[in-house]
GROMACS .gro file of C-alpha atoms in nm:
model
  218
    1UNK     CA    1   7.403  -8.943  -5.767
    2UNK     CA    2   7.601  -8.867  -6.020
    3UNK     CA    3   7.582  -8.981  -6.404
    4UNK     CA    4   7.939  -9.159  -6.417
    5UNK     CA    5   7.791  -9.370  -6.128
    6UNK     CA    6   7.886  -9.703  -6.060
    7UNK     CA    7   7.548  -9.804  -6.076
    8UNK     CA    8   7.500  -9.699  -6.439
    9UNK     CA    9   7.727  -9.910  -6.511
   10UNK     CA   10   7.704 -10.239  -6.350
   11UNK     CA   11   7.786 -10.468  -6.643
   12UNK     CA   12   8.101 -10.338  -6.678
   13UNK     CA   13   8.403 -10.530  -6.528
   14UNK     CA   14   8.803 -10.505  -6.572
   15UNK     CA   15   8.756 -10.137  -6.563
   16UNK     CA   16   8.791  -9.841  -6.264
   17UNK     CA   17   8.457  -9.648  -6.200
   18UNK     CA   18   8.342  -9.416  -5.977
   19UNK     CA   19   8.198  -9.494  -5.691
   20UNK     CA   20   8.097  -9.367  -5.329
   21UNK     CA   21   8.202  -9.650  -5.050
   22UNK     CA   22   7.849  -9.755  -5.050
   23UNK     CA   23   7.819  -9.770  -5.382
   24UNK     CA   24   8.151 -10.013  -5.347
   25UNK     CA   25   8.005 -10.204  -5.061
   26UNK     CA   26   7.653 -10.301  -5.233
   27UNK     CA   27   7.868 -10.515  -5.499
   28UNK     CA   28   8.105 -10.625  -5.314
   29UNK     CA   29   7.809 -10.802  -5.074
   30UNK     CA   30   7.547 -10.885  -5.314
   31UNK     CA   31   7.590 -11.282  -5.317
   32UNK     CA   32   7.573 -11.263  -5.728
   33UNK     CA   33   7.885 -11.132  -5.775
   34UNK     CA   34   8.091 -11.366  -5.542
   35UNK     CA   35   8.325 -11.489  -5.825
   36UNK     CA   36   8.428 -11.154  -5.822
   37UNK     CA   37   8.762 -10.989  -5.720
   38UNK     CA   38   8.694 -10.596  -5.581
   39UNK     CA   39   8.906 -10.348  -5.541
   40UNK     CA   40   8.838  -9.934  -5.402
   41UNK     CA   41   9.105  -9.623  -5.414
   42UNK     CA   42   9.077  -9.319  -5.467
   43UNK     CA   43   8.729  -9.323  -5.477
   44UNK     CA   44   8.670  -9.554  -5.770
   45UNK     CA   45   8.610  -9.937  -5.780
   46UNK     CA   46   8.712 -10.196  -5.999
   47UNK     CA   47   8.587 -10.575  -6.059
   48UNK     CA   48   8.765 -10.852  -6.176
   49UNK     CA   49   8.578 -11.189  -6.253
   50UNK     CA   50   8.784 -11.447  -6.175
   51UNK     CA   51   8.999 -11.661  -6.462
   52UNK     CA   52   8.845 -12.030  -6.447
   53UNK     CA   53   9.111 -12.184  -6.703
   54UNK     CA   54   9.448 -12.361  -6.623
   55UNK     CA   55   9.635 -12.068  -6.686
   56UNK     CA   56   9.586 -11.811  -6.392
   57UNK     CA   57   9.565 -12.158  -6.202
   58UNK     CA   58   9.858 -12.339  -6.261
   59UNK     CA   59  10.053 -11.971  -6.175
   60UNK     CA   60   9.866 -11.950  -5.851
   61UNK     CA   61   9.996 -12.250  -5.743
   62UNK     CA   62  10.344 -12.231  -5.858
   63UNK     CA   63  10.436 -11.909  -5.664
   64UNK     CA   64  10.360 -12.028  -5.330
   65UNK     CA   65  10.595 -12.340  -5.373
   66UNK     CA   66  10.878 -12.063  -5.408
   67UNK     CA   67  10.725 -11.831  -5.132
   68UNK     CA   68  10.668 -12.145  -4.876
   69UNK     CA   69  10.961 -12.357  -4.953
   70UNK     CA   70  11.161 -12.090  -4.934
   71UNK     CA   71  11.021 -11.933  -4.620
   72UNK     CA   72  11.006 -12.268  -4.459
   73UNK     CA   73  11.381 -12.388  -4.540
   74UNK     CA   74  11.483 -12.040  -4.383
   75UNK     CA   75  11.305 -12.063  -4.076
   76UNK     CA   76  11.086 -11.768  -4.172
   77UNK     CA   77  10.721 -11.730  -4.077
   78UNK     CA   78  10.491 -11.714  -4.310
   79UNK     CA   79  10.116 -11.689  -4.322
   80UNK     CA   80   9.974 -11.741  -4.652
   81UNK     CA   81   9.608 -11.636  -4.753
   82UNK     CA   82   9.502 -11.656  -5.127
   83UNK     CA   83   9.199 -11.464  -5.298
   84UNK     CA   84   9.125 -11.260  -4.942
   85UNK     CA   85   8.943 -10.864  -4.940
   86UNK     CA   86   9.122 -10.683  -4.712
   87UNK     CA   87   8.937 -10.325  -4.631
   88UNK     CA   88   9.028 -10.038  -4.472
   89UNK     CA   89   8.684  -9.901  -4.398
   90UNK     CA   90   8.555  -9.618  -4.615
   91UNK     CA   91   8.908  -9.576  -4.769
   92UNK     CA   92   9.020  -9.865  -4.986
   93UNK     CA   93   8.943 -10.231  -5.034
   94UNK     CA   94   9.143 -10.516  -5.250
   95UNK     CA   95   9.160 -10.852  -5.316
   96UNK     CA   96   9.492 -10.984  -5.460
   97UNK     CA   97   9.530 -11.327  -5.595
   98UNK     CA   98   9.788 -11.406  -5.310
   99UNK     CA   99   9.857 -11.253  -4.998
  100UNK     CA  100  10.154 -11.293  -4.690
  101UNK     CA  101  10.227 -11.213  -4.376
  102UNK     CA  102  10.635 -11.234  -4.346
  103UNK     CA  103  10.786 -11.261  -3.994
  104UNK     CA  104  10.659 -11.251  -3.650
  105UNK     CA  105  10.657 -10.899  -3.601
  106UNK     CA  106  10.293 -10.822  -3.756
  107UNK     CA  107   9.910 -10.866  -3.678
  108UNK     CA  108   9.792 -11.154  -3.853
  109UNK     CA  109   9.426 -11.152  -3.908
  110UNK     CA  110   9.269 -11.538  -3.769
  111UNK     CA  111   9.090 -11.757  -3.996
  112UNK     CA  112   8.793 -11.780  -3.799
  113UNK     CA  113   8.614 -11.552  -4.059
  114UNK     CA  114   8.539 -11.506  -4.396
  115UNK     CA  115   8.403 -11.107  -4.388
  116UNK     CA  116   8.734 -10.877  -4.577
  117UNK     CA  117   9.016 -10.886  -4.326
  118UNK     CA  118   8.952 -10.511  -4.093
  119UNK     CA  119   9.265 -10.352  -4.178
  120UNK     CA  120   9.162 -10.102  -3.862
  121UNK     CA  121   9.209 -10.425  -3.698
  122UNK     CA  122   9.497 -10.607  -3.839
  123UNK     CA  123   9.824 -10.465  -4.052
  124UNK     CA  124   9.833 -10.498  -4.419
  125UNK     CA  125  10.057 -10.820  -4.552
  126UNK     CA  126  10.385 -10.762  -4.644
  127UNK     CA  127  10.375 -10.916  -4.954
  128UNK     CA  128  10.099 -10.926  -5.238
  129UNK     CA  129  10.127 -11.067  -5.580
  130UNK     CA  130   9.890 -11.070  -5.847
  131UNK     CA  131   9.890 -11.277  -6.185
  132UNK     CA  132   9.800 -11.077  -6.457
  133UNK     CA  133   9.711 -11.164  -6.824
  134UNK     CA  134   9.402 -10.891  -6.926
  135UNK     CA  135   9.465 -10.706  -6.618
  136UNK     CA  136   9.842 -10.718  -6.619
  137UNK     CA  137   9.808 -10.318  -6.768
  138UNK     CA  138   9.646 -10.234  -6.447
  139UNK     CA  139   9.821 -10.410  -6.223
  140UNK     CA  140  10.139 -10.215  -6.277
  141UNK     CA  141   9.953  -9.922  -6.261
  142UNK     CA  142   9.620  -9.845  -6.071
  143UNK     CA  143   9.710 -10.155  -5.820
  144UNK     CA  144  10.038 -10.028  -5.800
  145UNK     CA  145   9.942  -9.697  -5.670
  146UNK     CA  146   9.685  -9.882  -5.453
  147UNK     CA  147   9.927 -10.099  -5.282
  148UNK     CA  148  10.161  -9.798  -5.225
  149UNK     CA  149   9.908  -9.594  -5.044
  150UNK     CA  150   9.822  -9.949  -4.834
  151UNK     CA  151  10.129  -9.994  -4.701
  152UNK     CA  152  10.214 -10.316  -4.887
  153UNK     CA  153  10.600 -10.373  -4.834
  154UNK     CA  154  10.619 -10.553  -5.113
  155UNK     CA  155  10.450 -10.622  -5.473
  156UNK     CA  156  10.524 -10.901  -5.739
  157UNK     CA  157  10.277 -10.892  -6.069
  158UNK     CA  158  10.313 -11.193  -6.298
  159UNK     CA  159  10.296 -11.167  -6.644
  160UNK     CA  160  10.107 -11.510  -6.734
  161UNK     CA  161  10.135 -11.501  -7.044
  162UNK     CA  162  10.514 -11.469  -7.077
  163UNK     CA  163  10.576 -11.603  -6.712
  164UNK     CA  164  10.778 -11.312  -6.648
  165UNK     CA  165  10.760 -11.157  -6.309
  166UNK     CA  166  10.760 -10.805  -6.194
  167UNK     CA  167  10.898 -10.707  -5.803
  168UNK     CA  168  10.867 -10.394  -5.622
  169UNK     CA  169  10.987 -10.285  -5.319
  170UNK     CA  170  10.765  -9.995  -5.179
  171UNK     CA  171  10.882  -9.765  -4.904
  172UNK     CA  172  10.756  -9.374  -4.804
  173UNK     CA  173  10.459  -9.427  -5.056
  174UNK     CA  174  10.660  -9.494  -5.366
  175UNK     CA  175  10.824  -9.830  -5.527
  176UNK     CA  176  11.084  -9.921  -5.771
  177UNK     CA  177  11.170 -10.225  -5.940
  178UNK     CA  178  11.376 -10.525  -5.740
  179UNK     CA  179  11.594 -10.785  -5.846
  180UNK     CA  180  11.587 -10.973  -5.489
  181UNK     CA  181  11.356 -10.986  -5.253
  182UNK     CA  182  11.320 -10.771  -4.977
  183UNK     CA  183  11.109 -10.949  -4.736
  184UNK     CA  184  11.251 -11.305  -4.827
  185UNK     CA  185  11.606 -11.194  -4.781
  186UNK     CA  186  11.798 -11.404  -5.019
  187UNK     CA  187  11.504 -11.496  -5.293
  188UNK     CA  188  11.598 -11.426  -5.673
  189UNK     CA  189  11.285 -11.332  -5.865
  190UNK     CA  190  11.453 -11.475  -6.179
  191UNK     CA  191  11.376 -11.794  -5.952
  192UNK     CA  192  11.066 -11.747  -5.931
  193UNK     CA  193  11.033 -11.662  -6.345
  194UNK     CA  194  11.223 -12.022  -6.341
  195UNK     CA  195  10.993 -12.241  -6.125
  196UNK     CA  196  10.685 -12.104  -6.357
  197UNK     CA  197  10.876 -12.187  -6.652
  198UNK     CA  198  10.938 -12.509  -6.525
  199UNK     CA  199  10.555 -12.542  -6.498
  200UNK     CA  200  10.506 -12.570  -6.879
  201UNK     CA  201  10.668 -12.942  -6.875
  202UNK     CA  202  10.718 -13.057  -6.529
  203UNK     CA  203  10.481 -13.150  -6.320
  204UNK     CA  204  10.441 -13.045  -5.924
  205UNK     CA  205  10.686 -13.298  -5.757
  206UNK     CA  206  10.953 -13.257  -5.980
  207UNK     CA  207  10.937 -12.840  -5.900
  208UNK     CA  208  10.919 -12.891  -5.530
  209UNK     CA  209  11.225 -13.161  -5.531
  210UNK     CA  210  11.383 -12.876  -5.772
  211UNK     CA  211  11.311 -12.598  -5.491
  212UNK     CA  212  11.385 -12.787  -5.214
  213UNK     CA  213  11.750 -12.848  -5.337
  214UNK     CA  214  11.837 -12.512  -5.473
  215UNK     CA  215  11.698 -12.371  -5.134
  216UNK     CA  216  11.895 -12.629  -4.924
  217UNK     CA  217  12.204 -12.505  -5.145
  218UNK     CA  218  12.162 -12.193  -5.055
   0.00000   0.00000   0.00000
């Protein structure tokens, strides 16, 4: 084992460190760090504790209002699962705040299980997002790489902090920024940036009835 181990340096979180898969796997399953968000590439891990205040969770329910409503008002399907590993064994794991599965044509893992979703199994979702404040560095660049190598269609990261939000369409292993969404056809993400700002003096009724009529206008 090598000195830049994981394992020499277990206290350290919000940061990418080496690690073999088993090295990866012995965190990721020991019961004292289930507040914890893990992530594998390239053959380093990363984990993220958590956020606990209003913040992170006022965002992470303001985005799927816009996903949902808008899915559902289009006649789209759309699975939603937030906070889920998905791991493709020995290769990569991650664990985005929210994850979906756009349109019928995919393999939606059940919910008949909480072990990481067997991406040898199931495809990848189409569409991740992840709210970043501390880790909003990293998710525009490690993560980003990560989802491009998982086959992630699509990637929003949310600036908390400033409510701005950040879309990328991925294709052939690469990404670039988007305006529109591409796997909710019709979908500004300035909308999106609008509902959150919304969020600072409305409360969740008054968004929705917002949504639902600038959807139904649509």
């Amino acid at each position: 084992m090598t000195s830049n181990s994981v394992i020499t340096q277990v206290l350290e979180t919000d940061i990418w460190v080496k690690a073999t898969w088993e090295e990866f796997l012995a965190f990721a399953e020991d019961s004292s760090w289930e507040k914890g968000n893990f992530y594998y590439d390239r053959e380093q891990m990363r984990i993220e504790m958590s956020p606990v205040g209003p913040l992170h969770a006022r965002h992470n329910s303001i985005i799927p209002y816009v996903v949902i409503l808008f899915a559902a008002l289009r006649n789209i399907r759309v699975v939603q699962f937030a906070n889920a590993s998905f791991r493709k064994v020995g290769i990569r794991e991650f664990q985005p705040d929210l994850a979906y599965y756009i349109g019928s044509d995919l393999r939606v893992p059940p919910n008949d299980s909480n072990s990481p979703v067997n991406l040898n199994e199931y495809d990848p979702p189409n569409l991740v997002i992840e709210i970043g404040a501390s880790s909003f560095s990293d998710d525009l660049g490690n993560k980003r790489l990560l989802y491009e190598d998982a086959g992630i269609s699509e990637y929003w990261v949310e600036r908390a902090n400033t409510r701005e939000v950040f879309a990328f369409a991925i294709n052939g292993g690469g990404s670039g920024r988007i305006q529109q969404s591409r796997v909710l056809l019709g979908l500004e993400i300035a909308l999106v940036e609008e509902a959150l700002n919304r969020s600072q003096t409305q409360d969740d009724g008054e968004i929705n009835r917002w949504l639902i009529q600038t959807f139904s206008q649509g």
